[in-house]
CSV table of C-alpha atoms in Angstrom, one decimal:
chain,number,residue,atom,x,y,z
A,258,MET,CA,-7.4,16.2,-1.2
A,259,LYS,CA,-5.9,13.1,-1.1
A,260,SER,CA,-9.0,11.2,-1.5
A,261,CYS,CA,-10.2,13.4,-4.6
A,262,LEU,CA,-6.7,12.5,-6.3
A,263,SER,CA,-7.3,8.6,-5.4
A,264,SER,CA,-10.5,8.5,-6.8
A,265,PHE,CA,-9.8,10.5,-10.2
A,266,LEU,CA,-6.8,8.1,-11.2
A,267,ALA,CA,-8.8,4.8,-10.1
A,268,CYS,CA,-11.1,6.7,-12.4
A,269,LEU,CA,-8.6,7.1,-15.4
A,270,SER,CA,-6.7,3.3,-14.1
A,271,LEU,CA,-10.4,1.3,-15.3
A,272,ILE,CA,-10.0,3.4,-19.0
A,273,ALA,CA,-6.2,2.5,-19.0
A,274,ILE,CA,-6.3,-1.4,-18.4
A,275,SER,CA,-5.7,-2.4,-22.2
A,276,ALA,CA,-2.8,0.5,-22.7
A,277,ALA,CA,1.1,-1.4,-21.8
A,278,TRP,CA,4.5,-0.6,-22.4
A,279,PRO,CA,6.2,-2.9,-25.7
A,280,SER,CA,7.5,-5.5,-24.5
A,281,ALA,CA,11.1,-4.9,-26.2
A,282,VAL,CA,14.1,-4.9,-24.4
A,283,LEU,CA,16.0,-1.4,-23.4
A,284,ALA,CA,19.6,-1.4,-24.2
A,285,CYS,CA,21.7,-1.7,-21.5
A,286,THR,CA,23.4,1.7,-21.5
A,287,ILE,CA,22.0,4.8,-19.9
A,288,THR,CA,21.4,7.4,-21.5
A,289,LEU,CA,19.7,10.5,-19.2
A,290,ASP,CA,19.8,13.9,-19.5
A,291,LEU,CA,20.4,14.8,-15.9
A,292,PRO,CA,24.1,16.2,-14.7
A,293,ASP,CA,23.1,16.4,-11.4
A,294,VAL,CA,22.6,12.4,-11.8
A,295,VAL,CA,25.7,10.3,-11.4
A,296,PHE,CA,25.4,6.8,-11.1
A,297,PRO,CA,28.8,4.5,-10.0
A,298,LEU,CA,28.5,2.8,-13.3
A,299,GLU,CA,32.2,1.8,-13.6
A,300,LYS,CA,31.5,-0.1,-10.5
A,301,MET,CA,28.1,-1.9,-10.9
A,302,ASN,CA,27.9,-5.1,-12.9
A,303,THR,CA,26.5,-5.6,-16.2
A,304,GLY,CA,23.1,-6.7,-14.6
A,305,ALA,CA,22.9,-4.1,-12.4
A,306,VAL,CA,23.3,-1.5,-15.0
A,307,CYS,CA,20.5,-3.2,-17.2
A,308,THR,CA,18.4,-2.7,-14.5
A,309,VAL,CA,18.7,0.7,-13.6
A,310,ALA,CA,18.7,1.3,-17.4
A,311,GLU,CA,15.3,-0.6,-17.4
A,312,VAL,CA,13.5,2.3,-15.7
A,313,VAL,CA,15.7,5.5,-15.7
A,314,ASN,CA,16.0,5.3,-19.9
A,315,ASP,CA,12.4,6.0,-19.9
A,316,TYR,CA,11.0,7.1,-16.7
A,317,THR,CA,7.4,8.7,-15.6
A,318,THR,CA,8.8,10.6,-12.4
A,319,TYR,CA,12.4,11.9,-11.3
A,320,GLN,CA,13.0,13.4,-7.9
A,321,LEU,CA,16.3,14.8,-6.4
A,322,VAL,CA,15.4,14.9,-2.7
A,323,PRO,CA,17.4,18.1,-0.8
A,324,SER,CA,20.1,16.7,1.3
A,325,VAL,CA,19.4,16.1,4.8
A,326,GLN,CA,21.1,16.1,8.0
A,327,VAL,CA,21.0,13.0,10.5
A,328,PRO,CA,21.8,13.4,13.7
A,329,ILE,CA,23.8,10.2,14.0
A,330,GLN,CA,27.0,8.5,13.8
A,331,LYS,CA,27.3,6.8,10.1
A,332,PRO,CA,28.5,3.7,11.6
A,333,LEU,CA,25.3,3.3,13.2
A,334,TYR,CA,23.7,4.8,10.2
A,335,ASP,CA,25.1,2.0,7.8
A,336,PHE,CA,24.2,-0.5,10.7
A,337,LEU,CA,19.9,0.1,10.0
A,338,LEU,CA,20.8,0.3,6.4
A,339,ASP,CA,22.3,-3.3,6.6
A,340,HIS,CA,18.9,-4.4,8.9
A,341,PRO,CA,15.9,-3.1,7.0
A,342,ALA,CA,13.5,-5.8,9.2
A,343,LEU,CA,15.2,-4.5,12.5
A,344,THR,CA,15.1,-1.0,10.7
A,345,SER,CA,11.2,-1.7,10.6
A,346,ASN,CA,11.1,-3.0,13.7
A,347,ALA,CA,12.1,0.0,15.7
A,348,VAL,CA,10.1,2.3,12.9
A,349,ARG,CA,6.9,0.5,14.5
A,350,PHE,CA,8.0,-0.2,18.0
A,351,TYR,CA,7.9,3.8,18.1
A,352,ARG,CA,5.0,4.6,16.0
A,353,PHE,CA,6.8,6.7,12.8
A,354,GLY,CA,5.2,4.3,10.5
A,355,GLY,CA,3.4,0.9,10.1
A,356,TYR,CA,6.5,-0.5,7.0
A,357,VAL,CA,6.8,-4.2,7.3
A,358,VAL,CA,10.0,-5.4,6.2
A,359,LYS,CA,11.2,-9.1,5.8
A,360,GLU,CA,14.7,-10.0,4.4
A,361,VAL,CA,14.6,-12.6,1.7
A,362,SER,CA,18.7,-12.8,1.3
A,363,ALA,CA,21.2,-10.2,2.5
A,364,THR,CA,20.5,-8.1,-0.6
A,365,VAL,CA,16.8,-8.7,-1.0
A,366,PHE,CA,13.7,-7.9,1.0
A,367,THR,CA,9.9,-7.6,0.7
A,368,GLY,CA,8.1,-5.0,2.1
A,369,GLU,CA,4.5,-3.4,2.4
A,370,ASP,CA,3.2,-0.5,4.5
A,371,ARG,CA,0.0,-1.1,5.8
A,372,GLU,CA,-1.7,1.5,3.4
A,373,GLY,CA,-1.9,-0.7,0.3
A,374,GLY,CA,1.8,-0.8,-0.5
A,375,GLU,CA,3.8,-3.7,-1.1
A,376,ALA,CA,7.7,-3.9,-3.0
A,377,THR,CA,10.2,-6.2,-3.5
A,378,VAL,CA,13.3,-4.4,-2.9
A,379,THR,CA,16.8,-5.5,-3.9
A,380,LEU,CA,20.3,-3.8,-3.3
A,381,LEU,CA,21.9,-3.3,-6.6
A,382,TYR,CA,25.7,-1.2,-5.9
A,383,GLN,CA,26.8,0.0,-2.3
A,384,ASP,CA,29.9,1.6,-1.3
A,385,THR,CA,30.9,3.3,1.6
A,386,THR,CA,28.7,6.8,0.4
A,387,ARG,CA,26.5,5.4,-1.7
A,388,ARG,CA,23.3,2.9,-2.4
A,389,VAL,CA,21.5,1.8,-5.8
A,390,TYR,CA,18.0,-0.1,-4.9
A,391,HIS,CA,15.8,-1.4,-7.7
A,392,LEU,CA,12.2,-1.7,-6.9
A,393,ARG,CA,9.3,-3.6,-8.2
A,394,GLY,CA,6.1,-2.8,-6.0
A,395,SER,CA,2.5,-2.4,-6.6
A,396,GLN,CA,-0.2,0.1,-4.5
A,397,ARG,CA,-3.7,-1.0,-4.0
A,398,GLY,CA,-6.4,0.9,-3.5
A,399,TYR,CA,-7.7,1.7,-7.1
A,400,PHE,CA,-9.9,-0.3,-9.6
A,401,ILE,CA,-7.0,-2.0,-10.7
A,402,PRO,CA,-3.5,-2.2,-8.7
A,403,ILE,CA,-0.9,0.3,-9.6
A,404,THR,CA,2.5,-1.2,-10.6
A,405,GLY,CA,5.7,-0.3,-11.5
A,406,THR,CA,9.1,-0.2,-10.8
A,407,GLY,CA,11.8,2.6,-9.3
A,408,ILE,CA,15.5,2.9,-9.1
A,409,VAL,CA,16.7,5.2,-5.7
A,410,MET,CA,19.9,5.7,-5.5
A,411,LEU,CA,20.9,7.1,-1.6
A,412,ASN,CA,24.2,9.2,-1.2
A,413,TYR,CA,25.7,9.9,2.3
A,414,HIS,CA,28.8,11.0,4.4
A,415,THR,CA,30.2,12.1,7.3
A,416,THR,CA,29.2,15.7,8.7
A,417,PHE,CA,29.9,17.9,11.2
A,418,GLY,CA,27.6,20.4,12.7
A,419,ALA,CA,28.5,23.8,14.2
A,420,ASP,CA,28.2,22.7,17.4
A,421,GLY,CA,31.2,19.7,16.5
A,422,ARG,CA,28.1,16.9,16.5
A,423,GLU,CA,29.0,14.1,14.3
A,424,GLY,CA,26.1,13.3,11.8
A,425,VAL,CA,25.5,12.1,7.9
A,426,GLU,CA,24.1,14.2,5.2
A,427,THR,CA,22.0,11.8,3.2
A,428,ARG,CA,20.6,12.5,-0.3
A,429,VAL,CA,17.9,11.0,-2.2
A,430,THR,CA,17.5,10.6,-5.9
A,431,VAL,CA,14.5,8.4,-6.9
A,432,PHE,CA,13.1,7.3,-10.6
A,433,SER,CA,9.3,5.5,-10.6
A,434,ARG,CA,8.3,3.8,-14.1
A,435,LEU,CA,4.6,3.2,-14.1
A,436,ASP,CA,4.0,-0.4,-16.1
A,437,ASN,CA,1.0,1.3,-17.7
A,438,ARG,CA,1.6,2.8,-20.5
A,439,PHE,CA,-1.4,5.7,-20.0
A,440,LEU,CA,-0.8,5.8,-16.7
A,441,ALA,CA,2.4,6.9,-17.2
A,442,ASN,CA,1.6,9.6,-19.8
A,443,LEU,CA,-1.1,10.6,-17.7
A,444,VAL,CA,1.5,11.4,-15.0
A,445,LYS,CA,3.6,13.4,-16.7
A,446,LEU,CA,0.5,15.2,-17.9
A,447,LEU,CA,-0.8,16.3,-15.0
A,448,ARG,CA,2.3,17.0,-13.4
A,449,PRO,CA,3.4,17.9,-10.4
A,450,ILE,CA,0.5,17.2,-8.2
A,451,LEU,CA,0.4,12.8,-9.9
A,452,GLN,CA,4.2,13.1,-9.8
A,453,ARG,CA,4.7,14.1,-6.5
A,454,LEU,CA,2.3,11.5,-5.0
A,455,ILE,CA,4.3,8.6,-6.8
A,456,ASN,CA,8.0,10.3,-5.5
A,457,ASN,CA,6.3,10.9,-1.9
A,458,LYS,CA,5.5,7.3,-1.9
A,459,LEU,CA,9.2,6.3,-3.1
A,460,THR,CA,10.8,8.2,-0.7
A,461,LYS,CA,8.4,8.3,2.3
A,462,GLY,CA,11.0,5.1,4.0
A,463,VAL,CA,13.5,7.2,3.7
A,464,LYS,CA,12.6,9.9,5.4
A,465,THR,CA,10.4,7.9,8.0
A,466,VAL,CA,13.6,6.5,8.8
A,467,ASN,CA,15.3,10.0,9.4
A,468,ARG,CA,12.7,10.5,11.4
A,469,LEU,CA,13.8,7.8,13.5
A,470,THR,CA,17.6,8.4,14.1
A,471,GLU,CA,16.3,11.6,15.3
A,472,PHE,CA,14.6,9.9,17.7
A,473,LEU,CA,17.8,7.8,18.6
A,474,ALA,CA,19.5,10.4,19.2
A,475,GLN,CA,17.7,12.4,21.3
A,476,GLU,CA,16.6,9.3,23.9
A,477,PRO,CA,19.2,7.2,23.1
A,478,GLU,CA,19.3,5.7,26.8
A,479,GLU,CA,15.4,4.8,26.5
A,480,VAL,CA,16.0,2.8,23.1
A,481,ARG,CA,19.2,1.0,24.6
A,482,ARG,CA,17.1,-0.1,27.2
A,483,GLU,CA,14.0,-1.2,25.0
A,484,ALA,CA,16.3,-2.3,22.1
A,485,ASP,CA,15.2,-6.4,23.0
A,486,GLN,CA,11.5,-5.4,22.3
A,487,PHE,CA,12.2,-5.0,18.9
A,488,VAL,CA,15.5,-6.9,17.9
A,489,THR,CA,15.0,-10.3,17.8
A,490,ASP,CA,18.7,-11.2,17.4
A,491,ALA,CA,20.8,-11.0,20.2
A,492,GLY,CA,23.8,-10.4,18.8
A,493,GLN,CA,22.3,-7.8,16.6
A,494,ALA,CA,20.6,-6.1,19.8
A,495,GLN,CA,24.5,-6.4,21.0
A,496,THR,CA,25.8,-4.4,18.1
A,497,PHE,CA,23.2,-2.0,18.1
A,498,ARG,CA,23.4,-0.9,21.4
A,499,THR,CA,27.2,-0.7,21.0
A,500,LEU,CA,26.7,1.7,18.4
A,501,LEU,CA,24.2,3.6,19.9
A,502,LEU,CA,26.8,4.1,22.6
A,503,ALA,CA,29.6,5.1,20.5
A,504,SER,CA,27.5,7.4,19.1
A,505,VAL,CA,26.2,9.6,22.1
A,506,LYS,CA,30.2,9.9,23.7
A,507,LYS,CA,31.5,10.9,20.2
A,508,GLY,CA,28.7,13.7,20.0
A,509,GLY,CA,27.4,14.1,23.2
């Protein structure tokens, strides 16, 4: 099914080479009629608000992913978010995915998924319970690359299960905006099939990290022993072990 859709989209991409979005800059005011989506605009700087508005004011796809419980403490989850290169190393080491992430700065990193997808990700805003990311990416494998931008908002907070174990509840909101007007209109027309493919691509990384957290909770001692094999920085390895041990002791 996936290969058929890929071939179909590839053929339509060839038709759409000359169809581009108008070059006018969108206003730095978010006009979004989705009551369930609330960005922390009053706390974001003007540049970040403009970046969000450029995508969400004229989005191609939108998805509010149902809440998910991850079985680790929030400090450890924060650490994984703060160190995406380390997290991607762990994901590859334990064979949950093929992501390769490189940190450009504290708020910018690049990544590729070894399936033709590449992106530059910028952290636009963070507080204790929210993070807002901007993605500029492409997907190879068609006659022309599929390119576009995305906004991903992650909401998360501490929660407790029926057994009293501490964990984190996460909710992901994702918007995409394809560069090519023809493809964007096509995706809207043929929803939900093509929309689902795009949204899954944008949320796959978060879901992969959630799988990793389940493994960390199930096999903490194994991970602590093997940390030096996927954590290249000694200081980060020690912090990771300490947070993992604290999470196990408090949750166990």
